[in-house]
Coordinates of C-alpha atoms in Angstrom, one line a residue:
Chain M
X1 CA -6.7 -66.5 30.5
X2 CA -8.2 -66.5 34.0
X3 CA -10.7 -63.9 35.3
X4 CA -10.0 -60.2 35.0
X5 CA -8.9 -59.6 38.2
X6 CA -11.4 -56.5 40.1
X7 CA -8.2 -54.1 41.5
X8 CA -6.9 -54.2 37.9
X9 CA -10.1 -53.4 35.9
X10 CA -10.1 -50.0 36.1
X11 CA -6.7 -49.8 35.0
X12 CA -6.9 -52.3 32.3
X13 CA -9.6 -49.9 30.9
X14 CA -7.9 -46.6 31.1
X15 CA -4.9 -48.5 29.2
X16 CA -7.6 -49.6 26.4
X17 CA -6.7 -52.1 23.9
X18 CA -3.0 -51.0 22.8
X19 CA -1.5 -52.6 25.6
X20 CA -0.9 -56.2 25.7
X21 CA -2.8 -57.0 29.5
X22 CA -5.4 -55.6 28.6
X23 CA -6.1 -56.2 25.3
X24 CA -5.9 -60.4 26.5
X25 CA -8.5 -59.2 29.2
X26 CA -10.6 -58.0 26.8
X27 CA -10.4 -60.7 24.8
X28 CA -11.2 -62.8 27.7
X29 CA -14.4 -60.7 28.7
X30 CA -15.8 -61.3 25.1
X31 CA -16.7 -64.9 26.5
X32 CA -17.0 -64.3 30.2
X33 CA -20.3 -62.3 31.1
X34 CA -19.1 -61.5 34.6
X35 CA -15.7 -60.0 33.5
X36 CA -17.2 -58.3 30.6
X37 CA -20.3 -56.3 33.4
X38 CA -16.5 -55.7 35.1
X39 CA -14.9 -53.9 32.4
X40 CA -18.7 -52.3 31.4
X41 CA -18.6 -50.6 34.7
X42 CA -15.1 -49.8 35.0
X43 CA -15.3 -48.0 31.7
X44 CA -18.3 -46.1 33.0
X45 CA -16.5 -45.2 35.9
X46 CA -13.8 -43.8 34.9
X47 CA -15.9 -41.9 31.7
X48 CA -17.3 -39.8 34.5
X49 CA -13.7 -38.3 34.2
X50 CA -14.1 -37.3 30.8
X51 CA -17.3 -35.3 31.8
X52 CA -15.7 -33.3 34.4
X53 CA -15.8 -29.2 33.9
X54 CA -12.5 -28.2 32.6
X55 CA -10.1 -26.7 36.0
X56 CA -10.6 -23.7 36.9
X57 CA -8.5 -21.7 34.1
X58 CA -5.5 -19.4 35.2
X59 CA -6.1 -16.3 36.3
X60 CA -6.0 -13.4 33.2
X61 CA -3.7 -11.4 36.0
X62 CA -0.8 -14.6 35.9
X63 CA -1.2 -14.9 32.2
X64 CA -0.4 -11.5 31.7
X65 CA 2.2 -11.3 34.0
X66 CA 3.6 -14.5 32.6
X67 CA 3.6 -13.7 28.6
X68 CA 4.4 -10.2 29.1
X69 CA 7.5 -11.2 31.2
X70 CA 8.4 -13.4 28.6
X71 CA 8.1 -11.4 25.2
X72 CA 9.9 -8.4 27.3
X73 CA 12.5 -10.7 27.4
X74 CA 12.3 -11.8 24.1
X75 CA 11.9 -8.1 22.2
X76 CA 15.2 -6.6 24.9
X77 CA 18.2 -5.7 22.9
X78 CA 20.4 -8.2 24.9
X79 CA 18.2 -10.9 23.4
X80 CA 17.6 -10.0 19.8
X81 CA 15.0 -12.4 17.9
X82 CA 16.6 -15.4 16.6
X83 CA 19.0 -15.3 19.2
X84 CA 18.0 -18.5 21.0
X85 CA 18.7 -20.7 18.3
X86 CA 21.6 -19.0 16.6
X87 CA 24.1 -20.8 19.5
X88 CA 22.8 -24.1 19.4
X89 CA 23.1 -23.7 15.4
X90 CA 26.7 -22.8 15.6
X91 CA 27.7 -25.5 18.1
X92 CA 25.6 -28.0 16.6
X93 CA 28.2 -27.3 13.4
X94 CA 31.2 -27.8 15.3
X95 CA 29.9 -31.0 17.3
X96 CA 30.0 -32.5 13.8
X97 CA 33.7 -32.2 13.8
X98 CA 34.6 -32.1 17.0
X99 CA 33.8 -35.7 18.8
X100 CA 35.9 -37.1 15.7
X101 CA 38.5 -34.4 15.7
X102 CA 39.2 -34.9 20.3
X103 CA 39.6 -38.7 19.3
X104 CA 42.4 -38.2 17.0
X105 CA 43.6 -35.8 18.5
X106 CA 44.4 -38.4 21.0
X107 CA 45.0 -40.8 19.3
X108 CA 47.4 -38.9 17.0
X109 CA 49.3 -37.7 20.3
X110 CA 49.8 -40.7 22.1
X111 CA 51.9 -42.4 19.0
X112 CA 53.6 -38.9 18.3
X113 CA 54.9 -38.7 21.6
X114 CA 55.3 -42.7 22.4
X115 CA 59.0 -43.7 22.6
X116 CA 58.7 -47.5 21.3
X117 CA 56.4 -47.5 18.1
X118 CA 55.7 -51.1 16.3
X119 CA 56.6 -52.0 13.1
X120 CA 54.2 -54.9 12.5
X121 CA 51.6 -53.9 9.9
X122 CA 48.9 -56.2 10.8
X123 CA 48.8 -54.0 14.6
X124 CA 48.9 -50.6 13.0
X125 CA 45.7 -52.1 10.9
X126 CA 43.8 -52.7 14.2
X127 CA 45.2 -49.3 15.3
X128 CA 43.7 -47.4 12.3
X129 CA 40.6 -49.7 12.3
X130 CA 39.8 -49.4 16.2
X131 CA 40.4 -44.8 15.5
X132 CA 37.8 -44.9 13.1
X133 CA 35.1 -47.1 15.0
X134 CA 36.2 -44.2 17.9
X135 CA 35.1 -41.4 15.7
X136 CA 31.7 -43.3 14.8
X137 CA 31.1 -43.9 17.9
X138 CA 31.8 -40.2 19.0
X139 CA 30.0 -39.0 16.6
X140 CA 26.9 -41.7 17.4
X141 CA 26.6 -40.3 20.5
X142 CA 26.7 -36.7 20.3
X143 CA 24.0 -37.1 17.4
X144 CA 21.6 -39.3 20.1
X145 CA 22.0 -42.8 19.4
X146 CA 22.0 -44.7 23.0
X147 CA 22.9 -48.1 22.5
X148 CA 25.0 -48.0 19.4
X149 CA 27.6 -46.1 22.5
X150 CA 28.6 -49.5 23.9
X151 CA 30.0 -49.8 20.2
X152 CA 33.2 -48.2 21.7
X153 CA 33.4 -51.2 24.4
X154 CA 32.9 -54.0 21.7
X155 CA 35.5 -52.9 19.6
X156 CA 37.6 -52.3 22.6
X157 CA 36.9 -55.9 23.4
X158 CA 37.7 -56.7 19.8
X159 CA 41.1 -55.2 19.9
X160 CA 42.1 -57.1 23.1
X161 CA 41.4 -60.3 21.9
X162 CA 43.5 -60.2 19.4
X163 CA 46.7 -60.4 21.7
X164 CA 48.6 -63.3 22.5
X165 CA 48.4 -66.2 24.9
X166 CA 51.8 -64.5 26.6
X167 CA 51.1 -64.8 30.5
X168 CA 53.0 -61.7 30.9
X169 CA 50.7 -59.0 32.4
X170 CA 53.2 -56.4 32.8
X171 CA 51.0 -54.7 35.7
X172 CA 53.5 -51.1 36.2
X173 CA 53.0 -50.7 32.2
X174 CA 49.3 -51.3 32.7
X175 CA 48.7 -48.9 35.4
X176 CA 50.4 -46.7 32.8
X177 CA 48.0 -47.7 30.0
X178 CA 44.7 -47.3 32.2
X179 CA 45.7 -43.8 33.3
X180 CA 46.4 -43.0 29.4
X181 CA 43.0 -44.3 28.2
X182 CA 41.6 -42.5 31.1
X183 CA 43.4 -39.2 30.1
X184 CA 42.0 -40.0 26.5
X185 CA 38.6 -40.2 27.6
X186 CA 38.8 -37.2 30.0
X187 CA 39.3 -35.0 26.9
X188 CA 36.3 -35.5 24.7
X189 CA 34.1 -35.9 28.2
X190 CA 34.6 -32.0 29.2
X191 CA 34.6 -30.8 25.3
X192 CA 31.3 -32.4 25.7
X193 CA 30.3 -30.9 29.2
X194 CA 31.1 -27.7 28.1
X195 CA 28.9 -28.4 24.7
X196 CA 26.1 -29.7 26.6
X197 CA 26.6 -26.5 29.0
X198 CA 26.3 -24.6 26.2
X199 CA 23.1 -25.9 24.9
X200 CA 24.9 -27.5 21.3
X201 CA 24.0 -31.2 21.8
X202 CA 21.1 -33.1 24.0
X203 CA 22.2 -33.6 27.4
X204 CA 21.8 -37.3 28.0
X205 CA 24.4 -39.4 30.1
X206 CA 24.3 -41.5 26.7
X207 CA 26.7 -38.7 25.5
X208 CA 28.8 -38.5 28.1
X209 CA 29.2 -42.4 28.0
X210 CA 29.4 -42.7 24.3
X211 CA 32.0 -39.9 24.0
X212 CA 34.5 -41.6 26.9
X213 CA 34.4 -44.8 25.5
X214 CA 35.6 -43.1 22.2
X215 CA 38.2 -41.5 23.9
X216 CA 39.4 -44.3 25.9
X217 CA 39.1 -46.7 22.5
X218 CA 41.1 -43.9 20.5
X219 CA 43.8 -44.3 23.5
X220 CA 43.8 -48.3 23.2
X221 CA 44.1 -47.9 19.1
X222 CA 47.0 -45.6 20.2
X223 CA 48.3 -48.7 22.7
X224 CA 48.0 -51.1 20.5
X225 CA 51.1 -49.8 18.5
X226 CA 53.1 -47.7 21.4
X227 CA 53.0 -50.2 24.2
X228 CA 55.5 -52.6 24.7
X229 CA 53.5 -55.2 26.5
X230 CA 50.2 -55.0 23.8
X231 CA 51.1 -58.8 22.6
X232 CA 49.8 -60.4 25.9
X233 CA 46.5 -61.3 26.4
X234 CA 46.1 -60.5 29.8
X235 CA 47.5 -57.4 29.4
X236 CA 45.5 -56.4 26.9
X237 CA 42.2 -57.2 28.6
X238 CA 42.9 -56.0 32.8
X239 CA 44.4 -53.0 31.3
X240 CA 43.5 -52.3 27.3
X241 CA 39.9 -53.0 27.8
X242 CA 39.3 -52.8 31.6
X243 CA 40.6 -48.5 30.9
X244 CA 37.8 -48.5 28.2
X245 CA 35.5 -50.1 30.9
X246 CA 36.1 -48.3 33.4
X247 CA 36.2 -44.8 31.8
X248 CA 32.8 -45.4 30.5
X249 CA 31.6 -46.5 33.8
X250 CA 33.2 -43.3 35.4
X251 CA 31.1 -41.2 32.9
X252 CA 27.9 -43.4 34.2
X253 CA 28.4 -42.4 37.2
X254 CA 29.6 -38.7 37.2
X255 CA 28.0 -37.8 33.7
X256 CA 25.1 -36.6 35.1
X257 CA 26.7 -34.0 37.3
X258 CA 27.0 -32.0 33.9
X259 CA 23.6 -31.9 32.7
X260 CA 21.9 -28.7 33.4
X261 CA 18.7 -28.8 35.6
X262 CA 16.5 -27.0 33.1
X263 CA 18.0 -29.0 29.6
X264 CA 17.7 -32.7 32.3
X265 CA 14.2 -32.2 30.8
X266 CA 15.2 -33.9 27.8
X267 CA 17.5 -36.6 29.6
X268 CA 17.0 -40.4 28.2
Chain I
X1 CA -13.1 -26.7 0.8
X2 CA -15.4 -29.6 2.1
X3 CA -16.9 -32.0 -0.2
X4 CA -20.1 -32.6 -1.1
X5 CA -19.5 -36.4 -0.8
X6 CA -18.3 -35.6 3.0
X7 CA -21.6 -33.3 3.7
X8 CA -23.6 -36.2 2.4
X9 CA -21.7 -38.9 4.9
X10 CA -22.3 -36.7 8.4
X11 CA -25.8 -36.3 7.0
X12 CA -26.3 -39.8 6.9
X13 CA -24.8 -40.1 10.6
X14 CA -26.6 -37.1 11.8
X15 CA -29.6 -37.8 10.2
X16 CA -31.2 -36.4 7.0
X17 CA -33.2 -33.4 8.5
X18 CA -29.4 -32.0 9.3
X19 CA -29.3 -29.3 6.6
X20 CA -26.2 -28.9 4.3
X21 CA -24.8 -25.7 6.0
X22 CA -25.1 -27.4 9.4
X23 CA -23.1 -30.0 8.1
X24 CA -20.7 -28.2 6.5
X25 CA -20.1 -26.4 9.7
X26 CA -19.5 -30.0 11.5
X27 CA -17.5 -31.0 9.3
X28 CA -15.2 -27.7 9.5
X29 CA -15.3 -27.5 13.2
X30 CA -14.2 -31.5 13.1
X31 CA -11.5 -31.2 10.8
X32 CA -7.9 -29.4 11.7
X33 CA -7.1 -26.0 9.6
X34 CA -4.5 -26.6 7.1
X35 CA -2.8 -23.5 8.4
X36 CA -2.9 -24.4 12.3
X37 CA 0.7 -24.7 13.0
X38 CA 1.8 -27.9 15.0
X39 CA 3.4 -26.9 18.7
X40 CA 7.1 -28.6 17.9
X41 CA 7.1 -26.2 15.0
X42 CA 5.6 -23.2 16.9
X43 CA 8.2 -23.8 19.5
X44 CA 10.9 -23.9 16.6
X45 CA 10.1 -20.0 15.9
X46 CA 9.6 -19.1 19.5
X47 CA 12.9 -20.2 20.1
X48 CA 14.6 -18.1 17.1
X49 CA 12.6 -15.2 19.0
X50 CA 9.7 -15.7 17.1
X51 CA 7.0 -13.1 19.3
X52 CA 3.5 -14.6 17.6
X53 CA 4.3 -18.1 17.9
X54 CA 5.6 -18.0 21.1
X55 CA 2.1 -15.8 22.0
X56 CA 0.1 -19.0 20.3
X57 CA 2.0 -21.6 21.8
X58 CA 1.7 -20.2 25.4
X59 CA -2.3 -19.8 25.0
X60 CA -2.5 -23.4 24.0
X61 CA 0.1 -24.9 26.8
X62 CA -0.6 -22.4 29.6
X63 CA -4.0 -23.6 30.6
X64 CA -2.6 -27.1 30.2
X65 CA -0.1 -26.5 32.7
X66 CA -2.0 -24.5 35.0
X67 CA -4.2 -27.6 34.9
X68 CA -1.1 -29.9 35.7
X69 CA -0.7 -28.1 39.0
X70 CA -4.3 -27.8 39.6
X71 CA -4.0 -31.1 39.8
X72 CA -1.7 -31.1 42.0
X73 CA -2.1 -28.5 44.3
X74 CA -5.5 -27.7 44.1
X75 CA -4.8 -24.0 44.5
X76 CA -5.1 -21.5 41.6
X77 CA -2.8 -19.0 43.3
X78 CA -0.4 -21.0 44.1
X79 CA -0.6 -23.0 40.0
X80 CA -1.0 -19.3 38.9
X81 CA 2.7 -19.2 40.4
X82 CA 4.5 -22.3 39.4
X83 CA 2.7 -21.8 36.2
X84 CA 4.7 -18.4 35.4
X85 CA 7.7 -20.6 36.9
X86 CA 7.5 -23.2 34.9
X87 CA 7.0 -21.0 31.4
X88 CA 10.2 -18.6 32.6
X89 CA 12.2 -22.2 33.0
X90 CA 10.7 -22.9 29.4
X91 CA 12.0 -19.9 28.3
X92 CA 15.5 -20.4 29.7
X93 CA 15.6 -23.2 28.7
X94 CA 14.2 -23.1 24.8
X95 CA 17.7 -23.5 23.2
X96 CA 17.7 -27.0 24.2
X97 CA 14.5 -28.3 22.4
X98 CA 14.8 -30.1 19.7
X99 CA 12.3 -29.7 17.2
X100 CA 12.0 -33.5 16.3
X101 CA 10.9 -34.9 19.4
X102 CA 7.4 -34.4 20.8
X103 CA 7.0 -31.3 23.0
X104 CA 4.8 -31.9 25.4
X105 CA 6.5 -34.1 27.2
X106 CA 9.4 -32.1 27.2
X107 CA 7.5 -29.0 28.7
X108 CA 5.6 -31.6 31.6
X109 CA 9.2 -32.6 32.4
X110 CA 10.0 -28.9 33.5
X111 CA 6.4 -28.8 35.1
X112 CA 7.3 -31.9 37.1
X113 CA 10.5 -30.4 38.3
X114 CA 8.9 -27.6 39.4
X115 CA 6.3 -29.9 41.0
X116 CA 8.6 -32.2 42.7
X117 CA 10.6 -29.3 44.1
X118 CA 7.5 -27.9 45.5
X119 CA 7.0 -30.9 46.8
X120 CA 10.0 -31.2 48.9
X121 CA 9.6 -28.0 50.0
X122 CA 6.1 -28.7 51.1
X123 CA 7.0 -31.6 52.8
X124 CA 10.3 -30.0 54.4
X125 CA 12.5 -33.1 52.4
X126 CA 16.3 -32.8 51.2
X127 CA 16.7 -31.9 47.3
X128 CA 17.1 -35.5 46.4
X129 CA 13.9 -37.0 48.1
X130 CA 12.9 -39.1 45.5
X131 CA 9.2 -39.3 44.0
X132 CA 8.7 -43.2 45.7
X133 CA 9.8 -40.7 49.1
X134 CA 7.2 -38.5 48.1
X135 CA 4.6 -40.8 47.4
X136 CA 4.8 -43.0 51.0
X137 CA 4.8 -39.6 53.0
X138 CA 1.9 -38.7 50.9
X139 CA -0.1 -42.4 51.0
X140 CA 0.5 -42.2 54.5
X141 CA -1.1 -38.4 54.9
X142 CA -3.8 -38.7 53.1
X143 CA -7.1 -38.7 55.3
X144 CA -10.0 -40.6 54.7
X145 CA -13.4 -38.5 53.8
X146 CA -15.0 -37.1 56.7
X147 CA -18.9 -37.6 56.9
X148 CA -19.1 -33.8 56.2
X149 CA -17.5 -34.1 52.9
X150 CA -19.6 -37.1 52.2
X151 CA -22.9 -35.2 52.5
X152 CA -20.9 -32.5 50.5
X153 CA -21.1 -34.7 47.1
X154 CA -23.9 -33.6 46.4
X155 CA -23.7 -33.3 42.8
X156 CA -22.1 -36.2 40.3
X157 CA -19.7 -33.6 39.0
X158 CA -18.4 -32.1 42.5
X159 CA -18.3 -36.5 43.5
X160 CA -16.0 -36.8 41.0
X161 CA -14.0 -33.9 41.6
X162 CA -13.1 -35.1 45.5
X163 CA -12.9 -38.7 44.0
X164 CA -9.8 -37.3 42.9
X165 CA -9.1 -35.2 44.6
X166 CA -8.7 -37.8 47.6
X167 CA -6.2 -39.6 45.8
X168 CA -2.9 -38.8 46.7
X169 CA -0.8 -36.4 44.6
X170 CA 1.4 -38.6 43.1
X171 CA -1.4 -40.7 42.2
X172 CA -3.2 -38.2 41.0
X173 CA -0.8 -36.5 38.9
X174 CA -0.5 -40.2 37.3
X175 CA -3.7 -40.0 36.3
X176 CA -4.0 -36.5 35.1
X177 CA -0.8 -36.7 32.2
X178 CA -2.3 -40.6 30.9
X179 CA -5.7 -39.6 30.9
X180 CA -6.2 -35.9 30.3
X181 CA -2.8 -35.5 28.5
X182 CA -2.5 -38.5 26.9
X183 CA 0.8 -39.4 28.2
X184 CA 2.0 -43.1 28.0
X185 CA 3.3 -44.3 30.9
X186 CA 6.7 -44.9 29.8
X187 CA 6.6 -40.6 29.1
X188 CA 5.3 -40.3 32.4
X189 CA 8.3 -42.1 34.0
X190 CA 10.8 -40.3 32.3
X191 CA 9.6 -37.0 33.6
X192 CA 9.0 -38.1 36.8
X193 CA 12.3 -39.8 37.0
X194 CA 10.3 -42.8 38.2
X195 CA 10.6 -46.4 36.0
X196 CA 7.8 -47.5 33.8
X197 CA 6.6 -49.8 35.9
X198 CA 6.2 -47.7 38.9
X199 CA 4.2 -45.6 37.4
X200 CA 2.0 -48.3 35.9
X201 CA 1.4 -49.4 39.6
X202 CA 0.5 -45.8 40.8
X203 CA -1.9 -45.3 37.9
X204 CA -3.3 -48.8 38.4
X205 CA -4.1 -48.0 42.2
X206 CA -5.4 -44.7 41.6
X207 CA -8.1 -45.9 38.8
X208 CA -8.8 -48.4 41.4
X209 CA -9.9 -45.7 43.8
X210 CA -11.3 -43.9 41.4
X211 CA -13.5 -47.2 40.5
X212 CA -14.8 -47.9 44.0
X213 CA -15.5 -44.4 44.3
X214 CA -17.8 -43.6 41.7
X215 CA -19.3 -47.1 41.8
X216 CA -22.5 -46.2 42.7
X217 CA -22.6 -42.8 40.4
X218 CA -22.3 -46.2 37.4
X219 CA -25.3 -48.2 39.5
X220 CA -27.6 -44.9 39.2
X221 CA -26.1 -44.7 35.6
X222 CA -27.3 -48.3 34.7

């Protein structure tokens, strides 16, 4: 390694030997006499730090006024003790359900209502196969997982490959598909909004992505025995997997509008 | 209950004249209370309206915040202030923690939002002026030391003091969660909604100051 370089030093030292720069700097300064007087000095610099007098402490006046405030608040008969958690408690029990329940829901709707319904069983495999990888997913998200959400755009990926090479792409019927996988995604996207209003599930805009893509994945597994033009290939990826797509980009981008300021604390 | 074994070891580092009870003491003093709740768990019970822990929790954090601002602002009435804020937002906000996840970051990421609007206020910018905004008004507002305040360091503690306090806020601030809070950088991004590497660059150039700074305090040192 070449010579610790002098802007860095300082920094290298604060970061001590758990990071990976600077832990090869030291390393290097065990042989190197001018980089090791370097590091000696920076280390002594910034100790002076860790002699400094403690800030000057609040003032007794703004603690009082501060925890007084506070435990008014919390001994008032519109906020009995145990109050603050009792909501999260309760919603927490029905976000269990609820991500799995809004995707078949949808899912469930969409073939009830569909006027052409399949009768090849090898599709209504996928369908049933692709609903429950939505309700995962759902459920992944609203519990915190961050990448596992993109598991909603693999299988939705998944299921469109498995059309046919019909160059048919059917682009009225698609627009028609899109908006139905966008429809599907809108609903477990507010049921999450309002949960995430309500302080039941971490606000991230993991949650808001995850829980679209399961939406719009339970819409495709609904597709993929109600529409008429699911055998093409095309098809099946501008409009199947493109709605999955974009609804999770849409949640990307407008997700965030639904977090409140004060729980954005806790945003990934 | 402190064993005899463990007396025996600090009296070996502290030397032999240290007598038993001393040691005892040390070793007490050195070592956490079984019963001394951690803060994710004390904020658990404060929010299911738990009085006591929320009165423990808030004499452990409140300095720390106040000290945040200090920091910052160098002005106790004004981190008396955004101290009382920032606990009131805390309190609003309780029902969202979750117990599993560290809470100090959780409660600097209210503190920095409370910082950053300050900020923008100060500095007269729009609601989403970002911290990079902040930081180039700031860098480029920052005066050098005048010779007055040069003869003013006349002590090595008040030297180090203006050594920081000369950096720039959002340098400083930096500084003040990894060092005196212990923050990794990473943390200190995600409050700051600033990326990891960002803030690695701003700690980097502050230490730097602080380095050439207090220089010659190490020569005298030496």
């Amino acid at each position: 390694m070449a010579h610790v370089e002098r802007e860095k030093a300082a920094g290298l030292v604060a970061l001590g030997r758990a990071d990976p720069e600077a832990r090869a700097a030291f390393e290097h300064a065990e042989g190197c006499e001018e980089c090791v007087r370097l590091l000696r000095r920076s280390s002594a610099a910034l100790g002076l730090l860790d002699s400094l007098p403690p800030a000057e402490p609040p003032s007794h006046e703004a603690l009082d006024r501060t925890s007084s405030a506070i435990l008014a608040k919390l001994g008032s008969p519109e906020e009995k003790p145990g109050e603050g958690a009792a909501p999260v408690t309760r919603a927490r029990g029905v976000w269990k359900v609820a991500p799995i329940a809004a995707t078949v829901v949808v899912w469930g709707l969409y073939i009830a209502i569909a006027r052409y319904r399949t009768m090849e069983p090898r599709l209504w495999i996928e369908s049933f196969a692709a609903i429950v990888i939505a309700g995962v997913s759902a459920r992944i998200a609203t519990s915190g997982g961050r990448w596992l959400v993109l598991m909603s755009a693999v299988a939705s990926a998944g299921l469109a490959s498995t059309g046919s090479m019909s160059p048919d792409l059917a682009a009225m019927l698609g627009a028609k598909c899109v908006i139905m996988e966008l429809a599907g995604a809108a609903i477990p996207f507010f049921l999450a909004a309002r949960l995430v209003k309500d302080g039941g599930i971490r606000p991230t805009i993991a949650v808001f992505v995850g829980v679209a893509g399961a939406g719009a994945l339970a819409a495709q597994a609904a597709l993929q025995v109600v529409c008429m033009a699911q055998s093409g290939l095309a098809h099946e990826w501008i409009f199947h997997f493109g709605g999955v797509a974009l609804a999770m980009g849409l949640a990307f981008a407008f997700g965030r509008r639904f977090i409140p300021r004060e729980q954005e604390a806790q945003r990934a | 209950v402190v064993s005899r074994k463990v007396v025996g070891a600090v009296q070996r580092v502290r030397g032999p004249n240290l007598d038993p009870e001393t040691a005892r003491a040390a070793v007490t003093a050195a070592t956490p209370s079984r019963k001394e709740k951690s803060e994710e768990s004390l904020m658990a019970a404060y929010a299911r309206g738990d009085k006591e822990a929320f009165t423990e929790l808030f004499e452990r954090l409140a300095p720390r915040v106040h000290a945040f601002f200090m920091r910052s602002f160098r002005s106790r009435a004004l981190a008396d202030d955004l101290m009382q804020t920032t606990f009131l937002k805390i309190h609003r906000a309780r029902e969202s923690y979750h117990p599993e996840e560290p809470l100090r970051p959780w409660v600097f990421t209210i503190a920095a939002r409370i910082r950053i609007d300050e900020l923008r206020k100060r500095y007269r910018l729009p609601e989403d002026a970002s911290e990079d905004a902040i930081e180039k008004l700031e860098t480029a507002q920052t005066p050098a030391p005048s010779p007055l305040e040069r003869l003013e360091d006349a002590t090595r503690d008040s030297t180090v003091r203006q050594a920081l306090d000369r950096l720039p806020e959002t340098q400083r601030v930096v500084i003040h969660l990894h060092r005196f809070e212990g923050l990794s950088f990473a943390e200190i991004g995600r409050l700051l909604g600033a990326s990891e590497g960002a803030v690695r660059v701003r700690a980097f150039r502050g230490y730097e100051s602080l380095r050439v700074s207090l220089e010659h305090l190490v020569g005298e040192a030496d």
